[in-house]
């Protein structure tokens, strides 16, 4: 009988082991299910990290100056002045595409409102940023001069007599951009 008890015990143990393996294998996820779950977790963590970062860390002066520099390049130059300059000489935007001057002026007007906010920000900077303020003052004044010209004398397509000189703007923008790029992150 003791032999039979050992055999019975081993058989029962093997059956339990097989039952556990079968239960585990039926609960095991496919590779696709694992990837889907991992992807969902990744998105959830990304959103969570973005929310916590934006709520906790106010922008630094350096990050705000980078934002301003990008704004000048994208909104004032790329979407405004360079296209207007091209429009007066070639009748198209800088990429050779058809251009709606009224729409461009409307968008530039909105950008000028945002620039006014940046003017206020720059004026309130600590004296440690006086070099930036000096370059900004020149750049901002030149932007205002060019925008005033556009409002007073709306440009026409292919108008070779229309003078829209962006040379000073480019000089001041380049200096501001370079100064910002030289900042430590």
mmCIF file of C-alpha atoms in Angstrom:
data_model
loop_
_atom_site.group_PDB
_atom_site.id
_atom_site.type_symbol
_atom_site.label_atom_id
_atom_site.label_comp_id
_atom_site.label_asym_id
_atom_site.label_seq_id
_atom_site.Cartn_x
_atom_site.Cartn_y
_atom_site.Cartn_z
ATOM 1 C CA UNK A 1 0.000 0.000 0.000
ATOM 2 C CA UNK A 2 2.770 2.468 0.689
ATOM 3 C CA UNK A 3 3.852 2.090 -2.950
ATOM 4 C CA UNK A 4 0.354 2.785 -4.145
ATOM 5 C CA UNK A 5 0.170 5.909 -1.982
ATOM 6 C CA UNK A 6 3.360 7.277 -3.470
ATOM 7 C CA UNK A 7 2.140 6.541 -6.981
ATOM 8 C CA UNK A 8 -1.224 8.088 -6.247
ATOM 9 C CA UNK A 9 0.438 11.092 -4.731
ATOM 10 C CA UNK A 10 2.699 11.547 -7.803
ATOM 11 C CA UNK A 11 -0.218 11.135 -10.192
ATOM 12 C CA UNK A 12 -2.264 13.707 -8.294
ATOM 13 C CA UNK A 13 0.741 16.045 -8.194
ATOM 14 C CA UNK A 14 1.273 15.709 -11.976
ATOM 15 C CA UNK A 15 -2.432 16.319 -12.608
ATOM 16 C CA UNK A 16 -2.352 19.467 -10.454
ATOM 17 C CA UNK A 17 0.776 20.655 -12.275
ATOM 18 C CA UNK A 18 -0.896 20.071 -15.657
ATOM 19 C CA UNK A 19 -4.016 21.894 -14.496
ATOM 20 C CA UNK A 20 -1.927 24.890 -13.398
ATOM 21 C CA UNK A 21 -0.068 24.965 -16.724
ATOM 22 C CA UNK A 22 -3.320 24.716 -18.652
ATOM 23 C CA UNK A 23 -4.854 27.533 -16.620
ATOM 24 C CA UNK A 24 -1.802 29.740 -17.143
ATOM 25 C CA UNK A 25 -1.617 29.074 -20.852
ATOM 26 C CA UNK A 26 -5.270 29.993 -21.360
ATOM 27 C CA UNK A 27 -4.712 33.334 -19.586
ATOM 28 C CA UNK A 28 -1.525 34.106 -21.514
ATOM 29 C CA UNK A 29 -1.872 37.049 -23.879
ATOM 30 C CA UNK A 30 -1.007 36.899 -27.511
ATOM 31 C CA UNK A 31 1.830 39.094 -28.762
ATOM 32 C CA UNK A 32 -0.717 41.430 -30.291
ATOM 33 C CA UNK A 33 -2.587 41.783 -26.982
ATOM 34 C CA UNK A 34 0.682 42.436 -25.156
ATOM 35 C CA UNK A 35 1.676 45.137 -27.659
ATOM 36 C CA UNK A 36 -1.748 46.747 -27.460
ATOM 37 C CA UNK A 37 -1.580 46.859 -23.678
ATOM 38 C CA UNK A 38 1.979 48.202 -23.765
ATOM 39 C CA UNK A 39 0.948 50.876 -26.278
ATOM 40 C CA UNK A 40 -2.013 51.942 -24.103
ATOM 41 C CA UNK A 41 0.199 52.120 -21.028
ATOM 42 C CA UNK A 42 2.783 54.123 -22.931
ATOM 43 C CA UNK A 43 0.200 56.666 -24.084
ATOM 44 C CA UNK A 44 -1.268 56.950 -20.603
ATOM 45 C CA UNK A 45 2.174 57.522 -19.093
ATOM 46 C CA UNK A 46 3.058 60.048 -21.782
ATOM 47 C CA UNK A 47 -0.082 62.080 -21.134
ATOM 48 C CA UNK A 48 0.482 61.830 -17.397
ATOM 49 C CA UNK A 49 4.105 63.023 -17.724
ATOM 50 C CA UNK A 50 3.125 65.884 -20.036
ATOM 51 C CA UNK A 51 0.409 67.062 -17.672
ATOM 52 C CA UNK A 52 2.632 66.857 -14.624
ATOM 53 C CA UNK A 53 5.533 68.610 -16.379
ATOM 54 C CA UNK A 54 3.436 71.473 -17.709
ATOM 55 C CA UNK A 55 1.709 72.000 -14.377
ATOM 56 C CA UNK A 56 4.828 71.869 -12.241
ATOM 57 C CA UNK A 57 7.450 73.712 -14.243
ATOM 58 C CA UNK A 58 6.809 77.326 -15.244
ATOM 59 C CA UNK A 59 8.656 78.422 -18.376
ATOM 60 C CA UNK A 60 12.169 79.652 -17.818
ATOM 61 C CA UNK A 61 13.433 82.909 -19.300
ATOM 62 C CA UNK A 62 15.564 80.856 -21.670
ATOM 63 C CA UNK A 63 12.618 78.763 -22.882
ATOM 64 C CA UNK A 64 10.496 81.899 -23.318
ATOM 65 C CA UNK A 65 13.257 83.562 -25.365
ATOM 66 C CA UNK A 66 13.401 80.454 -27.579
ATOM 67 C CA UNK A 67 9.629 80.627 -27.988
ATOM 68 C CA UNK A 68 9.883 84.282 -29.020
ATOM 69 C CA UNK A 69 12.701 83.570 -31.472
ATOM 70 C CA UNK A 70 10.690 80.734 -33.059
ATOM 71 C CA UNK A 71 7.644 82.994 -33.258
ATOM 72 C CA UNK A 72 9.605 85.666 -35.122
ATOM 73 C CA UNK A 73 10.991 83.108 -37.570
ATOM 74 C CA UNK A 74 7.750 81.229 -38.187
ATOM 75 C CA UNK A 75 4.928 83.740 -37.824
ATOM 76 C CA UNK A 76 6.511 87.055 -38.780
ATOM 77 C CA UNK A 77 9.096 85.975 -41.357
ATOM 78 C CA UNK A 78 7.968 82.650 -42.887
ATOM 79 C CA UNK A 79 4.226 83.335 -42.884
ATOM 80 C CA UNK A 80 4.513 87.087 -43.440
ATOM 81 C CA UNK A 81 7.417 89.164 -44.634
ATOM 82 C CA UNK A 82 9.195 86.673 -46.895
ATOM 83 C CA UNK A 83 5.957 85.799 -48.669
ATOM 84 C CA UNK A 84 4.994 89.448 -49.074
ATOM 85 C CA UNK A 85 8.404 90.280 -50.479
ATOM 86 C CA UNK A 86 8.091 87.436 -52.965
ATOM 87 C CA UNK A 87 4.532 88.445 -53.844
ATOM 88 C CA UNK A 88 5.560 91.973 -54.830
ATOM 89 C CA UNK A 89 8.373 90.747 -57.049
ATOM 90 C CA UNK A 90 6.971 87.470 -58.502
ATOM 91 C CA UNK A 91 3.253 87.485 -57.777
ATOM 92 C CA UNK A 92 3.465 84.293 -55.667
ATOM 93 C CA UNK A 93 4.542 83.338 -52.164
ATOM 94 C CA UNK A 94 8.145 82.378 -51.438
ATOM 95 C CA UNK A 95 7.472 78.790 -52.551
ATOM 96 C CA UNK A 96 5.936 79.847 -55.860
ATOM 97 C CA UNK A 97 2.377 79.125 -54.715
ATOM 98 C CA UNK A 98 -0.688 81.285 -55.238
ATOM 99 C CA UNK A 99 -1.082 83.766 -52.410
ATOM 100 C CA UNK A 100 -4.058 85.600 -50.924
ATOM 101 C CA UNK A 101 -2.599 88.929 -49.787
ATOM 102 C CA UNK A 102 -5.680 89.828 -47.720
ATOM 103 C CA UNK A 103 -5.461 86.562 -45.798
ATOM 104 C CA UNK A 104 -1.704 86.987 -45.299
ATOM 105 C CA UNK A 105 -2.244 90.494 -43.918
ATOM 106 C CA UNK A 106 -5.001 89.251 -41.623
ATOM 107 C CA UNK A 107 -2.730 86.534 -40.207
ATOM 108 C CA UNK A 108 0.139 88.980 -39.884
ATOM 109 C CA UNK A 109 -2.181 91.289 -37.926
ATOM 110 C CA UNK A 110 -2.889 88.485 -35.449
ATOM 111 C CA UNK A 111 0.835 87.849 -35.149
ATOM 112 C CA UNK A 112 1.377 91.533 -34.411
ATOM 113 C CA UNK A 113 -1.032 91.258 -31.477
ATOM 114 C CA UNK A 114 1.019 88.382 -30.119
ATOM 115 C CA UNK A 115 4.219 90.367 -30.729
ATOM 116 C CA UNK A 116 2.818 93.109 -28.487
ATOM 117 C CA UNK A 117 2.597 90.536 -25.671
ATOM 118 C CA UNK A 118 6.227 89.609 -26.288
ATOM 119 C CA UNK A 119 7.184 93.313 -26.242
ATOM 120 C CA UNK A 120 5.705 93.547 -22.745
ATOM 121 C CA UNK A 121 7.502 90.385 -21.649
ATOM 122 C CA UNK A 122 10.844 91.607 -22.966
ATOM 123 C CA UNK A 123 10.479 94.979 -21.222
ATOM 124 C CA UNK A 124 9.942 93.202 -17.909
ATOM 125 C CA UNK A 125 13.111 91.115 -18.095
ATOM 126 C CA UNK A 126 15.768 91.333 -15.440
ATOM 127 C CA UNK A 127 18.723 93.686 -16.194
ATOM 128 C CA UNK A 128 20.839 90.566 -16.671
ATOM 129 C CA UNK A 129 19.093 90.262 -20.071
ATOM 130 C CA UNK A 130 19.774 93.835 -21.203
ATOM 131 C CA UNK A 131 21.686 92.641 -24.287
ATOM 132 C CA UNK A 132 18.619 90.675 -25.399
ATOM 133 C CA UNK A 133 16.377 93.645 -24.683
ATOM 134 C CA UNK A 134 18.585 95.911 -26.787
ATOM 135 C CA UNK A 135 18.493 93.606 -29.822
ATOM 136 C CA UNK A 136 14.777 92.971 -29.296
ATOM 137 C CA UNK A 137 14.051 96.703 -29.302
ATOM 138 C CA UNK A 138 15.732 97.083 -32.704
ATOM 139 C CA UNK A 139 14.021 93.973 -34.087
ATOM 140 C CA UNK A 140 10.604 94.911 -32.716
ATOM 141 C CA UNK A 141 10.829 98.469 -34.060
ATOM 142 C CA UNK A 142 11.797 97.179 -37.509
ATOM 143 C CA UNK A 143 8.877 94.741 -37.495
ATOM 144 C CA UNK A 144 6.548 97.625 -36.586
ATOM 145 C CA UNK A 145 8.017 99.783 -39.380
ATOM 146 C CA UNK A 146 7.541 97.071 -42.007
ATOM 147 C CA UNK A 147 4.030 96.249 -40.824
ATOM 148 C CA UNK A 148 3.034 99.937 -40.856
ATOM 149 C CA UNK A 149 4.283 100.210 -44.439
ATOM 150 C CA UNK A 150 2.173 97.203 -45.420
ATOM 151 C CA UNK A 151 -0.946 98.652 -43.789
ATOM 152 C CA UNK A 152 -0.468 102.121 -45.307
ATOM 153 C CA UNK A 153 0.433 100.940 -48.786
ATOM 154 C CA UNK A 154 -0.979 97.481 -49.504
ATOM 155 C CA UNK A 155 1.349 95.582 -51.850
ATOM 156 C CA UNK A 156 0.266 94.325 -55.242
ATOM 157 C CA UNK A 157 1.444 91.285 -57.156
ATOM 158 C CA UNK A 158 4.396 91.820 -59.496
ATOM 159 C CA UNK A 159 4.823 95.471 -58.436
ATOM 160 C CA UNK A 160 8.500 96.161 -59.169
ATOM 161 C CA UNK A 161 8.163 99.689 -57.764
ATOM 162 C CA UNK A 162 6.978 98.507 -54.329
ATOM 163 C CA UNK A 163 9.800 98.869 -51.831
ATOM 164 C CA UNK A 164 9.749 96.343 -49.034
ATOM 165 C CA UNK A 165 13.299 96.145 -47.719
ATOM 166 C CA UNK A 166 13.697 93.404 -45.099
ATOM 167 C CA UNK A 167 17.481 93.790 -44.769
ATOM 168 C CA UNK A 168 17.463 95.376 -41.290
ATOM 169 C CA UNK A 169 14.845 92.907 -40.118
ATOM 170 C CA UNK A 170 17.049 90.005 -41.245
ATOM 171 C CA UNK A 171 20.082 91.507 -39.518
ATOM 172 C CA UNK A 172 18.301 92.035 -36.186
ATOM 173 C CA UNK A 173 16.472 88.725 -36.356
ATOM 174 C CA UNK A 174 19.747 86.890 -37.006
ATOM 175 C CA UNK A 175 21.389 88.597 -34.039
ATOM 176 C CA UNK A 176 18.464 87.809 -31.730
ATOM 177 C CA UNK A 177 18.308 84.194 -32.885
ATOM 178 C CA UNK A 178 22.064 83.721 -32.418
ATOM 179 C CA UNK A 179 21.961 85.252 -28.928
ATOM 180 C CA UNK A 180 19.120 82.932 -27.950
ATOM 181 C CA UNK A 181 20.908 79.901 -29.372
ATOM 182 C CA UNK A 182 23.966 80.773 -27.279
ATOM 183 C CA UNK A 183 21.962 80.508 -24.061
ATOM 184 C CA UNK A 184 22.527 77.521 -21.837
ATOM 185 C CA UNK A 185 19.432 75.281 -21.639
#
